[in-house]
Amino acid sequence: MSFPVVGVVGGGQLARMMAGPAIELGVTLRVLAKEPAESAAQVVPGTVVDDETDLEALRRFARGCDVLTFDHEQVPTEHLEALEAEGFAVRPGSAALVHAQDKGVMRERLTALGVPCPRWRLVDGIEALRGFGDEIGWPVVLKTTRGGYDGRGVRLVEEADEAADWFARGGRLLVEERVDYNRELAVIVARSPHGQAAVYPVVETVQVDGVCREVFAPAEISEDHALAAQRAALDIAEGLGVTGILAVEMFDTRAGVLVNELAMRPHNSGHWTIEGARTSQFEQHLRAVLDLPLGETRMTAPRVAMSNVLGGEIAEMYPGYLHCFAHDPGVRIHMYGKHVRPGRKVGHVTTVGDDAADVRARAVHAAAFLRGDIDE
Amino acid sequence: MSFPVVGVVGGGQLARMMAGPAIELGVTLRVLAKEPAESAAQVVPGTVVDDETDLEALRRFARGCDVLTFDHEQVPTEHLEALEAEGFAVRPGSAALVHAQDKGVMRERLTALGVPCPRWRLVDGIEALRGFGDEIGWPVVLKTTRGGYDGRGVRLVEEADEAADWFARGGRLLVEERVDYNRELAVIVARSPHGQAAVYPVVETVQVDGVCREVFAPAEISEDHALAAQRAALDIAEGLGVTGILAVEMFDTRAGVLVNELAMRPHNSGHWTIEGARTSQFEQHLRAVLDLPLGETRMTAPRVAMSNVLGGEIAEMYPGYLHCFAHDPGVRIHMYGKHVRPGRKVGHVTTVGDDAADVRARAVHAAAFLRGDIDE
């Protein structure tokens, strides 16, 4: 057995951030990207540019890889089933991944597993939506079952008639109670085909308009809630047969934690692990999909903060490095090679230290400076 | 100013280990390699395969880069002078780099700077060698002034006549006293064109047959000796006008520290910084040659150990990952994509922790297992 080839479907920043750990492990990374200028395609030799929604293109790509994994959840489930039937190693497998692709399937399965969720229902029209809202109270959260991310495919509905446009497209929608939460949490867990699992500390995530802005590790919550959150993430990883990284986004409520969303790949809520944990989520994902024993998840410092750099007024972020690094020799900047567009995630910054308020302020400052919100 | 392109002359593991940090910083790395299968060439897109000893090849490569730096010191000094005269940014510059290329020039300059060195002399024949040895005592250490590394170009001489073969090649040789030392030390310092410098903790290095085998951070020496070692490294960086990483290898003697060798690039004695310091030497080197403010050098744990994986009996090292990672979830393995040959540096492992003996034992164990010296 020589060094294996890991193929990543999708050329975004998650694939890009797997590149460094793959280089260090001596594992070959291959990327299937939509276009040659994509984030990961810029930095990974031999990137294949092809249509990831075409089964034959996926098959061609998979033939050059020992294991196939993902940068996102947009690959058609039926294509993954076909590849598995042909003997390709797909990790996570289609039977697990569908829970991150289809929120209706996810809710049904988590409920069957006994994982605490917000109250939910799959509804096929305005009458059914009205019935749910009248029963549990308005407003409610309406979601498309597939295709949503970063706040897309999710809306708050005050009364049933508002949703006529979405129902007009056909198909079922997922409706959920609007949860009254104290904060949003996330748990990253890795699981290997062997069944070994490793869980990271629970983090607090700050979302603005459905987009992750900041992550603070560890979350300042009770030990009971933290353990319940980690338990839920481990139960989901085991119950769904996840391989690789699973990110579980949760609400922290007075009554306990409720699962909001799942992702089966390295996730924005785990970027802090690059500096903040003994093994980053990107190395851990590679180890998990390769069925290697998992690495230590403990933190490298008592407090870690991550702030996303969203596109703002400034098109060129590199000149900002001078001030950011001079201002704070401890800040670490990560850029994804993406053109700046307002609101687009183009990078992130991380700080580590002993004091929660200090690391937060430093990370928020650096990200704000890079995007041009502040000038000193 | 958009994201710059850093060109690295040389395709070895040092260039390879710059790739991950360059990806995260969003800085484009280009590599000039001797052959397409070289360590860095495997992982850096757009690697140029050409003759690094040919000025026109260097010039072609430099035209596509904002700054030129190095994986090794083998590029002819006169070519670098020519590139500088043409306006290319070469970092470190030829006037600094020559001190890492020519040990005679190095000794003359360090002595002029008042940096403590072993007693030395440049000798042009057997008589001059005998005069030095008779004066300071036999045996002595004889070195070629150029081209040596990993123990090559260095020999212990018991009496002058033994060295006839080296003198027969012509040119001067460097002769030094054999130093009676307690341990070998190394200090990594980074310096930017602006003159900012940042120094890492002093480490102990363990050399076997002239090849670095282990590095332990921090070195267990008195605070006086540690400060003197850091001071010497900073003085050398400033005195020689180094840009980028400077590695200073030293002897720790009863009387104080003496400088042994210099390298002007990331160095084996700094590999521990990938996990063990807030900013790795590879990111620091990129920041320094780009004249960005330097990053924090403090350690991420009280004790760090690095052990080189040298080629041994086992041709395929990947299967050993299973045992190493299962045995120690905290060990980090770095492989360079090089074919295994006996004694060749093909990778390294790093451990971090609270206890010096523990991290040493873990690192040594993992490296020994990977090379096949032990089977459990």
Coordinates of N, CA and C in Angstrom, one line a residue, chain A residues 31-146:
Chain A
V31 N -8.7 17.3 -7.1 CA -9.9 18.1 -7.0 C -10.7 18.1 -8.3
L32 N -12.0 17.9 -8.2 CA -12.9 18.1 -9.4 C -13.6 19.4 -9.2
A33 N -13.2 20.3 -10.1 CA -13.7 21.7 -9.9 C -14.6 22.1 -11.1
K34 N -15.4 23.1 -10.9 CA -16.3 23.6 -12.0 C -15.5 24.4 -12.9
E35 N -14.5 25.1 -12.5 CA -13.8 26.0 -13.4 C -12.3 26.1 -12.8
P36 N -11.4 26.4 -13.7 CA -10.0 26.4 -13.3 C -9.6 27.5 -12.3
A37 N -10.4 28.6 -12.2 CA -10.1 29.6 -11.3 C -10.6 29.4 -9.9
E38 N -11.3 28.3 -9.7 CA -11.9 28.1 -8.3 C -10.8 28.0 -7.3
S39 N -11.3 28.2 -6.0 CA -10.4 28.4 -4.9 C -9.4 27.2 -4.8
A40 N -9.8 26.0 -4.8 CA -8.9 24.9 -4.6 C -8.2 24.6 -5.9
A41 N -8.8 24.9 -7.0 CA -8.1 24.6 -8.3 C -6.9 25.4 -8.5
Q42 N -6.8 26.6 -7.9 CA -5.6 27.4 -8.0 C -4.4 26.8 -7.3
V43 N -4.6 25.9 -6.4 CA -3.5 25.5 -5.5 C -3.2 24.0 -5.6
V44 N -4.1 23.2 -6.2 CA -3.9 21.8 -6.2 C -3.5 21.3 -7.7
P45 N -2.3 20.8 -7.8 CA -1.9 20.3 -9.1 C -2.8 19.3 -9.7
G46 N -3.0 19.3 -11.0 CA -3.8 18.2 -11.7 C -5.3 18.3 -11.4
T47 N -5.8 19.5 -11.0 CA -7.2 19.6 -10.8 C -7.9 19.3 -12.1
V48 N -9.0 18.6 -12.0 CA -9.8 18.2 -13.1 C -11.0 19.2 -13.2
V49 N -11.2 19.8 -14.3 CA -12.4 20.7 -14.5 C -13.4 20.0 -15.3
D50 N -14.5 19.7 -14.7 CA -15.6 18.9 -15.3 C -16.9 19.2 -14.6
D51 N -17.9 18.5 -15.1 CA -19.3 18.7 -14.6 C -19.6 17.7 -13.5
E52 N -19.6 18.2 -12.2 CA -19.8 17.3 -11.1 C -21.2 16.7 -11.0
T53 N -22.1 17.2 -11.8 CA -23.5 16.7 -11.8 C -23.6 15.6 -12.9
D54 N -22.5 15.3 -13.6 CA -22.6 14.3 -14.7 C -21.9 13.0 -14.2
L55 N -22.7 11.9 -14.3 CA -22.2 10.7 -13.7 C -20.9 10.2 -14.4
E56 N -20.9 10.3 -15.7 CA -19.7 9.9 -16.4 C -18.4 10.7 -16.0
A57 N -18.6 12.0 -15.8 CA -17.5 12.8 -15.3 C -17.1 12.4 -13.9
L58 N -18.0 12.1 -13.1 CA -17.7 11.7 -11.7 C -16.9 10.4 -11.8
R59 N -17.4 9.5 -12.6 CA -16.8 8.2 -12.8 C -15.3 8.3 -13.2
R60 N -15.1 9.1 -14.3 CA -13.8 9.4 -14.8 C -12.8 9.9 -13.6
F61 N -13.4 10.8 -12.9 CA -12.6 11.4 -11.8 C -12.3 10.3 -10.7
A62 N -13.3 9.6 -10.4 CA -13.2 8.6 -9.3 C -12.1 7.5 -9.7
R63 N -12.0 7.2 -10.9 CA -11.1 6.1 -11.4 C -9.6 6.5 -11.0
G64 N -9.3 7.7 -10.8 CA -7.9 8.1 -10.5 C -7.7 8.3 -9.0
C65 N -8.8 7.9 -8.2 CA -8.7 8.2 -6.7 C -8.9 6.9 -5.9
D66 N -8.3 6.8 -4.8 CA -8.6 5.7 -3.9 C -9.8 5.9 -3.1
V67 N -10.2 7.2 -2.8 CA -11.4 7.5 -2.0 C -11.9 8.8 -2.5
L68 N -13.2 8.9 -2.6 CA -13.9 10.1 -3.0 C -14.5 10.8 -1.8
T69 N -14.3 12.1 -1.7 CA -15.0 12.9 -0.7 C -15.5 14.2 -1.3
F70 N -15.9 15.1 -0.4 CA -16.7 16.3 -0.9 C -16.3 17.6 -0.3
D71 N -16.4 18.7 -1.1 CA -16.3 20.0 -0.7 C -17.7 20.6 -0.3
H72 N -18.7 20.0 -0.8 CA -20.1 20.5 -0.6 C -21.1 19.3 -0.8
E73 N -22.4 19.6 -0.6 CA -23.3 18.5 -0.7 C -24.2 18.5 -1.9
Q74 N -23.7 19.1 -3.0 CA -24.5 19.3 -4.2 C -24.5 18.2 -5.2
V75 N -23.7 17.2 -5.0 CA -23.6 16.1 -6.0 C -24.9 15.2 -5.9
P76 N -25.5 14.9 -7.0 CA -26.8 14.2 -7.0 C -26.6 12.8 -6.3
T77 N -27.5 12.6 -5.3 CA -27.5 11.4 -4.5 C -27.4 10.1 -5.4
E78 N -28.2 10.1 -6.5 CA -28.3 8.9 -7.3 C -26.9 8.6 -8.0
H79 N -26.2 9.6 -8.3 CA -24.9 9.4 -8.9 C -23.9 8.7 -7.9
L80 N -24.0 9.2 -6.7 CA -23.2 8.6 -5.6 C -23.6 7.1 -5.4
E81 N -24.9 6.8 -5.5 CA -25.3 5.4 -5.3 C -24.7 4.6 -6.5
A82 N -24.8 5.2 -7.7 CA -24.2 4.4 -8.8 C -22.8 4.2 -8.7
L83 N -22.0 5.1 -8.2 CA -20.6 4.9 -8.0 C -20.3 3.9 -6.9
E84 N -21.1 3.9 -5.9 CA -20.9 2.9 -4.8 C -21.2 1.5 -5.4
A85 N -22.2 1.4 -6.2 CA -22.6 0.1 -6.7 C -21.5 -0.4 -7.6
E86 N -20.7 0.5 -8.2 CA -19.6 0.1 -9.0 C -18.3 -0.2 -8.2
G87 N -18.4 0.0 -6.9 CA -17.2 -0.3 -6.1 C -16.3 0.8 -5.7
F88 N -16.7 2.0 -6.0 CA -15.8 3.2 -5.6 C -16.1 3.5 -4.1
A89 N -15.0 3.9 -3.5 CA -15.1 4.2 -2.0 C -15.6 5.7 -2.0
V90 N -16.8 5.9 -1.5 CA -17.4 7.3 -1.5 C -17.6 7.5 0.0
R91 N -17.0 8.6 0.5 CA -17.0 8.9 2.0 C -17.2 10.4 2.2
P92 N -18.3 10.8 2.9 CA -19.3 9.9 3.4 C -20.1 9.3 2.3
G93 N -20.7 8.1 2.6 CA -21.5 7.4 1.6 C -22.8 8.1 1.3
S94 N -23.4 7.7 0.2 CA -24.7 8.3 -0.2 C -25.8 8.2 0.9
A95 N -25.8 7.0 1.6 CA -26.9 6.8 2.6 C -26.7 7.7 3.8
A96 N -25.5 8.1 4.1 CA -25.3 9.1 5.1 C -25.5 10.5 4.6
L97 N -24.9 10.8 3.4 CA -24.8 12.2 2.9 C -26.2 12.7 2.6
V98 N -27.1 11.8 2.2 CA -28.5 12.3 1.9 C -29.1 13.1 3.1
H99 N -28.7 12.8 4.3 CA -29.2 13.6 5.4 C -28.6 15.0 5.5
A100 N -27.6 15.3 4.8 CA -27.1 16.6 4.7 C -27.5 17.3 3.4
Q101 N -28.1 16.5 2.5 CA -28.6 17.0 1.3 C -30.1 17.3 1.3
D102 N -30.8 16.6 2.1 CA -32.3 16.7 2.1 C -32.7 16.9 3.6
K103 N -33.2 18.1 3.9 CA -33.6 18.4 5.3 C -34.8 17.6 5.8
G104 N -35.7 17.2 4.8 CA -36.8 16.4 5.2 C -36.4 15.0 5.7
V105 N -35.5 14.4 4.9 CA -34.9 13.1 5.3 C -34.2 13.2 6.6
M106 N -33.4 14.3 6.8 CA -32.7 14.6 8.0 C -33.6 14.6 9.2
R107 N -34.7 15.4 9.1 CA -35.6 15.5 10.3 C -36.2 14.2 10.6
E108 N -36.6 13.5 9.6 CA -37.3 12.2 9.9 C -36.3 11.2 10.6
R109 N -35.1 11.2 10.1 CA -34.1 10.3 10.7 C -33.7 10.7 12.1
L110 N -33.4 12.0 12.3 CA -33.0 12.4 13.6 C -34.1 12.1 14.6
T111 N -35.3 12.4 14.2 CA -36.4 12.1 15.2 C -36.5 10.7 15.5
A112 N -36.3 9.8 14.5 CA -36.3 8.4 14.8 C -35.2 8.0 15.7
L113 N -34.1 8.7 15.6 CA -32.9 8.4 16.4 C -33.1 8.9 17.9
G114 N -34.1 9.7 18.1 CA -34.3 10.3 19.4 C -33.5 11.5 19.6
V115 N -32.9 12.2 18.6 CA -32.1 13.4 18.7 C -33.0 14.6 18.9
P116 N -32.8 15.4 19.9 CA -33.7 16.6 20.1 C -33.6 17.6 18.9
C117 N -34.8 17.8 18.3 CA -34.9 18.8 17.2 C -36.0 19.8 17.5
P118 N -36.0 20.9 16.8 CA -37.2 21.8 16.9 C -38.4 21.0 16.4
R119 N -39.6 21.4 16.8 CA -40.8 20.8 16.2 C -40.8 21.0 14.7
W120 N -41.2 20.1 13.9 CA -41.1 20.2 12.5 C -42.2 19.4 11.8
R121 N -42.5 19.7 10.5 CA -43.4 18.9 9.7 C -43.1 19.2 8.2
L122 N -43.3 18.1 7.5 CA -43.2 18.3 6.0 C -44.5 18.6 5.5
V123 N -44.6 19.7 4.7 CA -46.0 20.2 4.3 C -46.0 20.3 2.8
D124 N -47.1 20.1 2.2 CA -47.2 20.1 0.7 C -48.1 21.2 0.2
G125 N -48.5 22.1 1.1 CA -49.3 23.3 0.6 C -49.6 24.2 1.8
I126 N -50.3 25.3 1.4 CA -50.6 26.4 2.3 C -51.5 25.9 3.5
E127 N -52.4 25.0 3.2 CA -53.3 24.5 4.3 C -52.5 23.8 5.4
A128 N -51.6 22.9 4.9 CA -50.8 22.1 5.9 C -49.9 23.1 6.7
L129 N -49.4 24.1 6.0 CA -48.5 25.0 6.7 C -49.3 25.8 7.7
R130 N -50.5 26.2 7.3 CA -51.4 26.9 8.3 C -51.7 26.1 9.5
G131 N -52.0 24.8 9.2 CA -52.3 23.9 10.3 C -51.1 23.8 11.3
F132 N -49.9 23.7 10.8 CA -48.7 23.6 11.7 C -48.5 24.9 12.5
G133 N -48.6 26.0 11.8 CA -48.4 27.3 12.4 C -49.5 27.6 13.5
D134 N -50.7 27.3 13.2 CA -51.8 27.5 14.1 C -51.6 26.6 15.4
E135 N -51.0 25.5 15.1 CA -50.8 24.5 16.2 C -49.7 24.9 17.2
I136 N -48.5 25.4 16.6 CA -47.4 25.6 17.4 C -47.1 27.1 17.6
G137 N -47.7 27.9 16.8 CA -47.5 29.4 17.0 C -46.7 30.0 15.8
W138 N -47.1 31.2 15.4 CA -46.5 32.0 14.4 C -45.5 32.9 15.0
P139 N -44.4 33.4 14.3 CA -44.1 32.9 12.9 C -43.4 31.5 13.0
V140 N -43.3 30.9 11.8 CA -42.6 29.7 11.7 C -41.4 29.8 10.7
V141 N -40.6 28.8 10.7 CA -39.4 28.9 9.7 C -39.7 27.9 8.6
L142 N -39.7 28.4 7.4 CA -40.0 27.5 6.2 C -38.7 27.3 5.5
K143 N -38.5 26.0 5.1 CA -37.2 25.7 4.4 C -37.4 24.8 3.2
T144 N -36.7 25.0 2.2 CA -36.7 24.1 1.1 C -35.9 22.8 1.6
T145 N -36.2 21.7 1.1 CA -35.5 20.5 1.7 C -34.2 20.3 1.1
R146 N -34.0 20.8 -0.2 CA -32.7 20.7 -0.8 C -32.1 22.0 -1.3

